[in-house]
Amino acid sequence: MVISERLNGLFRSVGKAIDDRDVKFIQEHVLRQVEWGAQALDVNVGPGRGSDGPDDMRWLVKAIQEVTDLPLCIDTPGNKTMLAGLEACENPRIINSTTADMEKMAALFPMARDFDADIICLTMDERGVPNDADSRAEMAMLMMTTAMEFEVMPERILLDPLVWPVSAAQDQGHKVIEALRLFQMLNDPAPRTVVGLSNVSNGARDRGLLNRTYLAMLMGAGLSAAILDPEDRELMETVKSGQVLLDQKLYCDDYLRA
C-alpha cells in the first residue's frame, strides 16, 4: 500500500494552504497524489499549531475527502488533534501512530476501536528505539497483545520497525529488515508492516537512489505498506516492478503503464 507523505504541513506550500484555508490548492494536491498512484494519504497539519491543531486538522480532513474516498492516515502527536481528525473523517481511517508507551496505548487503542480504524504501532517506548531486531519484535508483540485487551485485533495493526537515516545509523538498515521478517512470525496471518521510507535518506546525498534501493529490499522482506512520495516516478516504478517480481501483480509488457 502506497501512502502519500505529501499532505503534510511540514512542506511550506501545504502549511501555507492550511493557514490560508486554500481548499483549491489542497484538493489539486490530493488529486495529483491519487493520479501518481497513492492508495492512502498521510494527513498531517505540521508542528507548532498548539490549540489550533484540532481545527486545522478538521478543516484539512474535510477538504481532502471532498475529492477522494481513499483511506486517510491521521498523523499527529496530539490526542485532541487526532480525535478531531477521526471525528471529521468519513473515509477509512488509519491512526498514525502509537508507541509502546502504556499511557499512549491507553489513549489511542480505544480511539482505534471506537472509530473502526487501523493503527500504526511504532516499535519504540519512552526509552527510545531498540537497537536490535529481537527487541523490536518483543515490543511489537507487547503492542499487539495490549491492543487486543482494548478489542483491537491484529488485522487492524500495522507494525513499524522504525527506519533510521543511513547517514547516522548505518547498522540499523539490515536490523530493520531482520525485524520485518521476525514480525511475520508473531501471528497467523502475519501482521501487516509499514515504514516511513524517506527517513533512510535523511541527511544523505542521492536520496532517490537510497529510497528506491531500500524499498526493494524491504518489499523482498515482506513489507506491506510505505509512507513515501508517489510523485517520485523511479520510486513508483520500483514499487510496480517489485509487485511483479513478488507475484503480487500480473506481468504484462506494459506493466509500468498499467
PDB file of C-alpha atoms in Angstrom:
ATOM      1  CA  MET A   1       0.000   0.000   0.000  1.00  0.00           C
ATOM      2  CA  VAL A   2       1.422   3.338  -1.113  1.00  0.00           C
ATOM      3  CA  ILE A   3       0.676   6.018   1.495  1.00  0.00           C
ATOM      4  CA  SER A   4       1.478   9.507   0.221  1.00  0.00           C
ATOM      5  CA  GLU A   5       3.657  11.632   2.504  1.00  0.00           C
ATOM      6  CA  ARG A   6       2.903  14.876   0.664  1.00  0.00           C
ATOM      7  CA  LEU A   7      -0.179  16.106   2.597  1.00  0.00           C
ATOM      8  CA  ASN A   8       1.965  17.406   5.427  1.00  0.00           C
ATOM      9  CA  GLY A   9       2.149  20.908   6.880  1.00  0.00           C
ATOM     10  CA  LEU A  10       5.922  20.469   7.159  1.00  0.00           C
ATOM     11  CA  PHE A  11       6.005  21.245   3.443  1.00  0.00           C
ATOM     12  CA  ARG A  12       5.881  25.019   3.181  1.00  0.00           C
ATOM     13  CA  SER A  13       3.279  25.125   0.412  1.00  0.00           C
ATOM     14  CA  VAL A  14       0.931  22.771   2.290  1.00  0.00           C
ATOM     15  CA  GLY A  15       1.394  24.631   5.567  1.00  0.00           C
ATOM     16  CA  LYS A  16       0.561  27.931   3.869  1.00  0.00           C
ATOM     17  CA  ALA A  17      -2.527  26.412   2.239  1.00  0.00           C
ATOM     18  CA  ILE A  18      -3.736  25.248   5.655  1.00  0.00           C
ATOM     19  CA  ASP A  19      -3.139  28.714   7.147  1.00  0.00           C
ATOM     20  CA  ASP A  20      -4.946  30.390   4.231  1.00  0.00           C
ATOM     21  CA  ARG A  21      -7.740  27.776   4.123  1.00  0.00           C
ATOM     22  CA  ASP A  22      -6.908  27.317   0.440  1.00  0.00           C
ATOM     23  CA  VAL A  23      -9.252  24.458  -0.469  1.00  0.00           C
ATOM     24  CA  LYS A  24      -8.376  24.600  -4.186  1.00  0.00           C
ATOM     25  CA  PHE A  25      -4.645  24.071  -3.562  1.00  0.00           C
ATOM     26  CA  ILE A  26      -5.212  21.177  -1.153  1.00  0.00           C
ATOM     27  CA  GLN A  27      -7.686  19.410  -3.424  1.00  0.00           C
ATOM     28  CA  GLU A  28      -5.493  19.767  -6.515  1.00  0.00           C
ATOM     29  CA  HIS A  29      -2.584  18.450  -4.441  1.00  0.00           C
ATOM     30  CA  VAL A  30      -4.680  15.454  -3.360  1.00  0.00           C
ATOM     31  CA  LEU A  31      -5.774  14.634  -6.900  1.00  0.00           C
ATOM     32  CA  ARG A  32      -2.157  14.741  -8.076  1.00  0.00           C
ATOM     33  CA  GLN A  33      -1.181  12.195  -5.399  1.00  0.00           C
ATOM     34  CA  VAL A  34      -4.031   9.936  -6.485  1.00  0.00           C
ATOM     35  CA  GLU A  35      -3.054  10.278 -10.149  1.00  0.00           C
ATOM     36  CA  TRP A  36       0.524   9.246  -9.318  1.00  0.00           C
ATOM     37  CA  GLY A  37      -0.643   6.106  -7.543  1.00  0.00           C
ATOM     38  CA  ALA A  38      -1.293   6.884  -3.875  1.00  0.00           C
ATOM     39  CA  GLN A  39      -3.569   4.328  -2.230  1.00  0.00           C
ATOM     40  CA  ALA A  40      -3.872   6.213   1.074  1.00  0.00           C
ATOM     41  CA  LEU A  41      -2.966   9.716   2.242  1.00  0.00           C
ATOM     42  CA  ASP A  42      -0.993  10.632   5.344  1.00  0.00           C
ATOM     43  CA  VAL A  43      -2.654  13.781   6.744  1.00  0.00           C
ATOM     44  CA  ASN A  44      -0.516  15.974   8.992  1.00  0.00           C
ATOM     45  CA  VAL A  45      -1.125  19.653   9.735  1.00  0.00           C
ATOM     46  CA  GLY A  46       2.517  20.129  10.756  1.00  0.00           C
ATOM     47  CA  PRO A  47       4.177  21.152  14.016  1.00  0.00           C
ATOM     48  CA  GLY A  48       3.726  24.192  16.213  1.00  0.00           C
ATOM     49  CA  ARG A  49      -0.021  24.702  15.804  1.00  0.00           C
ATOM     50  CA  GLY A  50      -0.879  24.376  19.508  1.00  0.00           C
ATOM     51  CA  SER A  51      -4.540  24.942  20.305  1.00  0.00           C
ATOM     52  CA  ASP A  52      -5.302  25.494  16.596  1.00  0.00           C
ATOM     53  CA  GLY A  53      -4.309  21.915  15.769  1.00  0.00           C
ATOM     54  CA  PRO A  54      -7.783  20.325  16.093  1.00  0.00           C
ATOM     55  CA  ASP A  55      -9.491  22.984  13.945  1.00  0.00           C
ATOM     56  CA  ASP A  56      -6.740  22.821  11.322  1.00  0.00           C
ATOM     57  CA  MET A  57      -6.954  19.022  11.175  1.00  0.00           C
ATOM     58  CA  ARG A  58     -10.729  19.087  10.946  1.00  0.00           C
ATOM     59  CA  TRP A  59     -10.597  21.547   8.051  1.00  0.00           C
ATOM     60  CA  LEU A  60      -7.869  19.611   6.232  1.00  0.00           C
ATOM     61  CA  VAL A  61      -9.648  16.256   6.512  1.00  0.00           C
ATOM     62  CA  LYS A  62     -12.916  17.702   5.239  1.00  0.00           C
ATOM     63  CA  ALA A  63     -11.195  19.385   2.283  1.00  0.00           C
ATOM     64  CA  ILE A  64      -9.407  16.165   1.295  1.00  0.00           C
ATOM     65  CA  GLN A  65     -12.364  13.817   1.487  1.00  0.00           C
ATOM     66  CA  GLU A  66     -14.463  16.033  -0.760  1.00  0.00           C
ATOM     67  CA  VAL A  67     -12.341  14.789  -3.693  1.00  0.00           C
ATOM     68  CA  THR A  68     -11.265  11.256  -2.696  1.00  0.00           C
ATOM     69  CA  ASP A  69     -12.533   8.228  -0.819  1.00  0.00           C
ATOM     70  CA  LEU A  70      -9.018   6.867  -0.156  1.00  0.00           C
ATOM     71  CA  PRO A  71      -8.099   5.931   3.431  1.00  0.00           C
ATOM     72  CA  LEU A  72      -6.785   8.868   5.449  1.00  0.00           C
ATOM     73  CA  CYS A  73      -3.871   8.269   7.790  1.00  0.00           C
ATOM     74  CA  ILE A  74      -4.357  10.849  10.561  1.00  0.00           C
ATOM     75  CA  ASP A  75      -0.849  11.803  11.626  1.00  0.00           C
ATOM     76  CA  THR A  76      -0.335  13.887  14.766  1.00  0.00           C
ATOM     77  CA  PRO A  77       1.228  13.504  18.218  1.00  0.00           C
ATOM     78  CA  GLY A  78      -1.633  15.416  19.863  1.00  0.00           C
ATOM     79  CA  ASN A  79      -4.577  13.373  21.157  1.00  0.00           C
ATOM     80  CA  LYS A  80      -7.036  16.264  20.728  1.00  0.00           C
ATOM     81  CA  THR A  81      -5.922  16.828  17.149  1.00  0.00           C
ATOM     82  CA  MET A  82      -6.105  13.075  16.482  1.00  0.00           C
ATOM     83  CA  LEU A  83      -9.642  12.913  17.838  1.00  0.00           C
ATOM     84  CA  ALA A  84     -10.701  15.904  15.738  1.00  0.00           C
ATOM     85  CA  GLY A  85      -9.333  14.245  12.597  1.00  0.00           C
ATOM     86  CA  LEU A  86     -11.010  10.923  13.319  1.00  0.00           C
ATOM     87  CA  GLU A  87     -14.346  12.600  14.030  1.00  0.00           C
ATOM     88  CA  ALA A  88     -14.202  14.597  10.789  1.00  0.00           C
ATOM     89  CA  CYS A  89     -13.118  11.629   8.679  1.00  0.00           C
ATOM     90  CA  GLU A  90     -15.749   9.658   6.761  1.00  0.00           C
ATOM     91  CA  ASN A  91     -13.207   7.741   4.670  1.00  0.00           C
ATOM     92  CA  PRO A  92     -11.490   4.599   6.019  1.00  0.00           C
ATOM     93  CA  ARG A  93      -9.255   5.708   8.895  1.00  0.00           C
ATOM     94  CA  ILE A  94      -5.677   4.925   9.933  1.00  0.00           C
ATOM     95  CA  ILE A  95      -4.176   6.278  13.165  1.00  0.00           C
ATOM     96  CA  ASN A  96      -0.534   7.356  12.863  1.00  0.00           C
ATOM     97  CA  SER A  97       0.616   6.386  15.441  1.00  0.00           C
ATOM     98  CA  THR A  98       1.113   4.863  18.879  1.00  0.00           C
ATOM     99  CA  THR A  99       4.285   3.730  20.610  1.00  0.00           C
ATOM    100  CA  ALA A 100       4.646   1.021  23.245  1.00  0.00           C
ATOM    101  CA  ASP A 101       4.325   3.620  25.997  1.00  0.00           C
ATOM    102  CA  MET A 102       1.393   2.428  28.145  1.00  0.00           C
ATOM    103  CA  GLU A 103      -0.157   5.884  28.508  1.00  0.00           C
ATOM    104  CA  LYS A 104      -0.132   6.409  24.751  1.00  0.00           C
ATOM    105  CA  MET A 105      -1.571   2.961  24.017  1.00  0.00           C
ATOM    106  CA  ALA A 106      -4.323   3.520  26.604  1.00  0.00           C
ATOM    107  CA  ALA A 107      -5.315   6.717  24.777  1.00  0.00           C
ATOM    108  CA  LEU A 108      -5.056   5.575  21.152  1.00  0.00           C
ATOM    109  CA  PHE A 109      -6.195   1.940  21.117  1.00  0.00           C
ATOM    110  CA  PRO A 110      -9.687   2.947  22.348  1.00  0.00           C
ATOM    111  CA  MET A 111      -9.838   5.511  19.523  1.00  0.00           C
ATOM    112  CA  ALA A 112      -8.935   2.773  17.024  1.00  0.00           C
ATOM    113  CA  ARG A 113     -11.704   0.589  18.451  1.00  0.00           C
ATOM    114  CA  ASP A 114     -14.356   3.325  18.609  1.00  0.00           C
ATOM    115  CA  PHE A 115     -13.672   4.664  15.089  1.00  0.00           C
ATOM    116  CA  ASP A 116     -13.038   1.259  13.485  1.00  0.00           C
ATOM    117  CA  ALA A 117      -9.584   2.474  12.466  1.00  0.00           C
ATOM    118  CA  ASP A 118      -6.359   0.729  11.585  1.00  0.00           C
ATOM    119  CA  ILE A 119      -3.431   1.848  13.718  1.00  0.00           C
ATOM    120  CA  ILE A 120       0.304   2.135  13.080  1.00  0.00           C
ATOM    121  CA  CYS A 121       2.374   0.833  16.002  1.00  0.00           C
ATOM    122  CA  LEU A 122       5.928   2.170  16.290  1.00  0.00           C
ATOM    123  CA  THR A 123       8.363  -0.233  17.927  1.00  0.00           C
ATOM    124  CA  MET A 124       9.639   2.234  20.489  1.00  0.00           C
ATOM    125  CA  ASP A 125       8.745   3.294  24.011  1.00  0.00           C
ATOM    126  CA  GLU A 126       9.687   6.072  26.435  1.00  0.00           C
ATOM    127  CA  ARG A 127      13.279   4.752  26.419  1.00  0.00           C
ATOM    128  CA  GLY A 128      13.601   5.096  22.648  1.00  0.00           C
ATOM    129  CA  VAL A 129      14.021   2.699  19.725  1.00  0.00           C
ATOM    130  CA  PRO A 130      15.518  -0.747  20.468  1.00  0.00           C
ATOM    131  CA  ASN A 131      18.913  -1.350  18.936  1.00  0.00           C
ATOM    132  CA  ASP A 132      18.249  -4.858  17.596  1.00  0.00           C
ATOM    133  CA  ALA A 133      15.605  -6.817  15.706  1.00  0.00           C
ATOM    134  CA  ASP A 134      14.686  -9.177  18.555  1.00  0.00           C
ATOM    135  CA  SER A 135      13.867  -6.288  20.888  1.00  0.00           C
ATOM    136  CA  ARG A 136      11.745  -4.667  18.185  1.00  0.00           C
ATOM    137  CA  ALA A 137       9.829  -7.939  17.799  1.00  0.00           C
ATOM    138  CA  GLU A 138       9.282  -8.182  21.574  1.00  0.00           C
ATOM    139  CA  MET A 139       7.908  -4.643  21.598  1.00  0.00           C
ATOM    140  CA  ALA A 140       5.683  -5.422  18.609  1.00  0.00           C
ATOM    141  CA  MET A 141       4.223  -8.410  20.441  1.00  0.00           C
ATOM    142  CA  LEU A 142       3.581  -6.268  23.538  1.00  0.00           C
ATOM    143  CA  MET A 143       1.631  -3.779  21.432  1.00  0.00           C
ATOM    144  CA  MET A 144      -0.363  -6.497  19.687  1.00  0.00           C
ATOM    145  CA  THR A 145      -1.383  -8.142  22.975  1.00  0.00           C
ATOM    146  CA  THR A 146      -2.189  -4.783  24.561  1.00  0.00           C
ATOM    147  CA  ALA A 147      -4.270  -3.819  21.532  1.00  0.00           C
ATOM    148  CA  MET A 148      -6.348  -6.977  21.902  1.00  0.00           C
ATOM    149  CA  GLU A 149      -7.085  -6.018  25.515  1.00  0.00           C
ATOM    150  CA  PHE A 150      -8.744  -2.922  24.027  1.00  0.00           C
ATOM    151  CA  GLU A 151     -10.581  -5.064  21.417  1.00  0.00           C
ATOM    152  CA  VAL A 152      -8.295  -4.018  18.556  1.00  0.00           C
ATOM    153  CA  MET A 153      -7.487  -7.173  16.644  1.00  0.00           C
ATOM    154  CA  PRO A 154      -4.143  -7.899  14.924  1.00  0.00           C
ATOM    155  CA  GLU A 155      -5.602  -7.390  11.450  1.00  0.00           C
ATOM    156  CA  ARG A 156      -6.123  -3.686  12.301  1.00  0.00           C
ATOM    157  CA  ILE A 157      -2.448  -3.164  13.190  1.00  0.00           C
ATOM    158  CA  LEU A 158       0.480  -2.056  11.021  1.00  0.00           C
ATOM    159  CA  LEU A 159       3.828  -2.621  12.727  1.00  0.00           C
ATOM    160  CA  ASP A 160       6.561  -0.061  12.053  1.00  0.00           C
ATOM    161  CA  PRO A 161      10.143  -1.198  12.825  1.00  0.00           C
ATOM    162  CA  LEU A 162      11.332   2.422  12.508  1.00  0.00           C
ATOM    163  CA  VAL A 163      13.778   3.237   9.733  1.00  0.00           C
ATOM    164  CA  TRP A 164      16.857   5.241  10.724  1.00  0.00           C
ATOM    165  CA  PRO A 165      18.921   7.531   8.451  1.00  0.00           C
ATOM    166  CA  VAL A 166      21.765   5.575   6.916  1.00  0.00           C
ATOM    167  CA  SER A 167      23.958   8.656   7.339  1.00  0.00           C
ATOM    168  CA  ALA A 168      23.570   8.495  11.130  1.00  0.00           C
ATOM    169  CA  ALA A 169      22.962   4.819  11.948  1.00  0.00           C
ATOM    170  CA  GLN A 170      24.225   2.647   9.110  1.00  0.00           C
ATOM    171  CA  ASP A 171      23.979  -0.570  11.156  1.00  0.00           C
ATOM    172  CA  GLN A 172      20.204  -0.175  11.535  1.00  0.00           C
ATOM    173  CA  GLY A 173      19.311  -0.799   7.886  1.00  0.00           C
ATOM    174  CA  HIS A 174      19.718  -4.557   7.993  1.00  0.00           C
ATOM    175  CA  LYS A 175      18.273  -4.730  11.533  1.00  0.00           C
ATOM    176  CA  VAL A 176      15.013  -3.222  10.278  1.00  0.00           C
ATOM    177  CA  ILE A 177      14.876  -5.860   7.540  1.00  0.00           C
ATOM    178  CA  GLU A 178      15.501  -8.594  10.101  1.00  0.00           C
ATOM    179  CA  ALA A 179      12.762  -7.141  12.309  1.00  0.00           C
ATOM    180  CA  LEU A 180      10.279  -7.258   9.388  1.00  0.00           C
ATOM    181  CA  ARG A 181      10.975 -10.960   8.988  1.00  0.00           C
ATOM    182  CA  LEU A 182      10.510 -11.576  12.720  1.00  0.00           C
ATOM    183  CA  PHE A 183       7.218  -9.652  12.751  1.00  0.00           C
ATOM    184  CA  GLN A 184       5.772 -12.119  10.266  1.00  0.00           C
ATOM    185  CA  MET A 185       6.107 -14.907  12.825  1.00  0.00           C
ATOM    186  CA  LEU A 186       4.134 -13.083  15.538  1.00  0.00           C
ATOM    187  CA  ASN A 187       0.695 -14.015  14.239  1.00  0.00           C
ATOM    188  CA  ASP A 188      -1.121 -16.124  11.659  1.00  0.00           C
ATOM    189  CA  PRO A 189      -1.909 -14.499   9.300  1.00  0.00           C
ATOM    190  CA  ALA A 190       1.221 -12.370   9.514  1.00  0.00           C
ATOM    191  CA  PRO A 191       0.669  -8.807  10.743  1.00  0.00           C
ATOM    192  CA  ARG A 192       0.975  -6.000   8.236  1.00  0.00           C
ATOM    193  CA  THR A 193       4.047  -3.765   8.288  1.00  0.00           C
ATOM    194  CA  VAL A 194       4.781  -0.160   7.313  1.00  0.00           C
ATOM    195  CA  VAL A 195       7.754   2.198   7.206  1.00  0.00           C
ATOM    196  CA  GLY A 196       8.362   5.900   6.728  1.00  0.00           C
ATOM    197  CA  LEU A 197      10.645   5.291   3.762  1.00  0.00           C
ATOM    198  CA  SER A 198      12.286   8.687   3.294  1.00  0.00           C
ATOM    199  CA  ASN A 199      13.788   8.523   6.794  1.00  0.00           C
ATOM    200  CA  VAL A 200      16.507   6.250   5.403  1.00  0.00           C
ATOM    201  CA  SER A 201      17.931   9.006   3.197  1.00  0.00           C
ATOM    202  CA  ASN A 202      17.650  11.994   5.557  1.00  0.00           C
ATOM    203  CA  GLY A 203      20.908  13.909   5.544  1.00  0.00           C
ATOM    204  CA  ALA A 204      22.342  11.880   2.663  1.00  0.00           C
ATOM    205  CA  ARG A 205      23.142  12.528  -0.992  1.00  0.00           C
ATOM    206  CA  ASP A 206      21.420  10.579  -3.774  1.00  0.00           C
ATOM    207  CA  ARG A 207      18.240  10.355  -1.714  1.00  0.00           C
ATOM    208  CA  GLY A 208      16.139   8.929  -4.530  1.00  0.00           C
ATOM    209  CA  LEU A 209      18.597   6.097  -5.162  1.00  0.00           C
ATOM    210  CA  LEU A 210      18.755   5.192  -1.471  1.00  0.00           C
ATOM    211  CA  ASN A 211      14.968   5.303  -1.118  1.00  0.00           C
ATOM    212  CA  ARG A 212      14.187   3.039  -4.038  1.00  0.00           C
ATOM    213  CA  THR A 213      17.001   0.580  -3.285  1.00  0.00           C
ATOM    214  CA  TYR A 214      15.899   0.215   0.310  1.00  0.00           C
ATOM    215  CA  LEU A 215      12.250  -0.086  -0.684  1.00  0.00           C
ATOM    216  CA  ALA A 216      13.083  -3.026  -2.963  1.00  0.00           C
ATOM    217  CA  MET A 217      14.956  -4.708  -0.104  1.00  0.00           C
ATOM    218  CA  LEU A 218      12.066  -4.123   2.298  1.00  0.00           C
ATOM    219  CA  MET A 219       9.498  -5.458  -0.172  1.00  0.00           C
ATOM    220  CA  GLY A 220      11.576  -8.615  -0.502  1.00  0.00           C
ATOM    221  CA  ALA A 221      11.462  -8.970   3.288  1.00  0.00           C
ATOM    222  CA  GLY A 222       7.656  -8.788   3.330  1.00  0.00           C
ATOM    223  CA  LEU A 223       6.843  -5.079   3.743  1.00  0.00           C
ATOM    224  CA  SER A 224       3.112  -4.351   3.391  1.00  0.00           C
ATOM    225  CA  ALA A 225       2.990  -0.552   3.134  1.00  0.00           C
ATOM    226  CA  ALA A 226       5.212   2.524   2.950  1.00  0.00           C
ATOM    227  CA  ILE A 227       4.736   6.225   3.531  1.00  0.00           C
ATOM    228  CA  LEU A 228       6.547   7.753   0.567  1.00  0.00           C
ATOM    229  CA  ASP A 229       6.461  10.308  -2.231  1.00  0.00           C
ATOM    230  CA  PRO A 230       4.316   8.919  -5.082  1.00  0.00           C
ATOM    231  CA  GLU A 231       5.467  11.754  -7.360  1.00  0.00           C
ATOM    232  CA  ASP A 232       8.910  10.133  -7.489  1.00  0.00           C
ATOM    233  CA  ARG A 233       8.491   8.283 -10.802  1.00  0.00           C
ATOM    234  CA  GLU A 234      11.507   5.984 -10.398  1.00  0.00           C
ATOM    235  CA  LEU A 235      10.395   5.056  -6.876  1.00  0.00           C
ATOM    236  CA  MET A 236       6.909   4.150  -8.082  1.00  0.00           C
ATOM    237  CA  GLU A 237       8.434   2.123 -10.923  1.00  0.00           C
ATOM    238  CA  THR A 238      10.374   0.212  -8.254  1.00  0.00           C
ATOM    239  CA  VAL A 239       7.084  -0.468  -6.428  1.00  0.00           C
ATOM    240  CA  LYS A 240       5.445  -1.789  -9.598  1.00  0.00           C
ATOM    241  CA  SER A 241       8.463  -3.884 -10.572  1.00  0.00           C
ATOM    242  CA  GLY A 242       8.659  -5.355  -7.077  1.00  0.00           C
ATOM    243  CA  GLN A 243       4.991  -6.306  -7.167  1.00  0.00           C
ATOM    244  CA  VAL A 244       5.512  -8.151 -10.444  1.00  0.00           C
ATOM    245  CA  LEU A 245       8.663  -9.938  -9.225  1.00  0.00           C
ATOM    246  CA  LEU A 246       6.944 -10.966  -5.974  1.00  0.00           C
ATOM    247  CA  ASP A 247       3.968 -12.324  -7.983  1.00  0.00           C
ATOM    248  CA  GLN A 248       1.624  -9.772  -6.434  1.00  0.00           C
ATOM    249  CA  LYS A 249       0.607  -8.238  -9.763  1.00  0.00           C
ATOM    250  CA  LEU A 250       0.218  -9.892 -13.172  1.00  0.00           C
ATOM    251  CA  TYR A 251       3.095  -9.299 -15.582  1.00  0.00           C
ATOM    252  CA  CYS A 252       2.487  -7.721 -18.968  1.00  0.00           C
ATOM    253  CA  ASP A 253       4.950  -5.972 -21.271  1.00  0.00           C
ATOM    254  CA  ASP A 254       3.376  -2.608 -20.405  1.00  0.00           C
ATOM    255  CA  TYR A 255       3.119  -3.272 -16.652  1.00  0.00           C
ATOM    256  CA  LEU A 256       4.589   0.160 -15.775  1.00  0.00           C
ATOM    257  CA  ARG A 257       1.853   1.884 -17.756  1.00  0.00           C
ATOM    258  CA  ALA A 258      -0.817  -0.473 -16.462  1.00  0.00           C
TER     259      ALA A 258
END
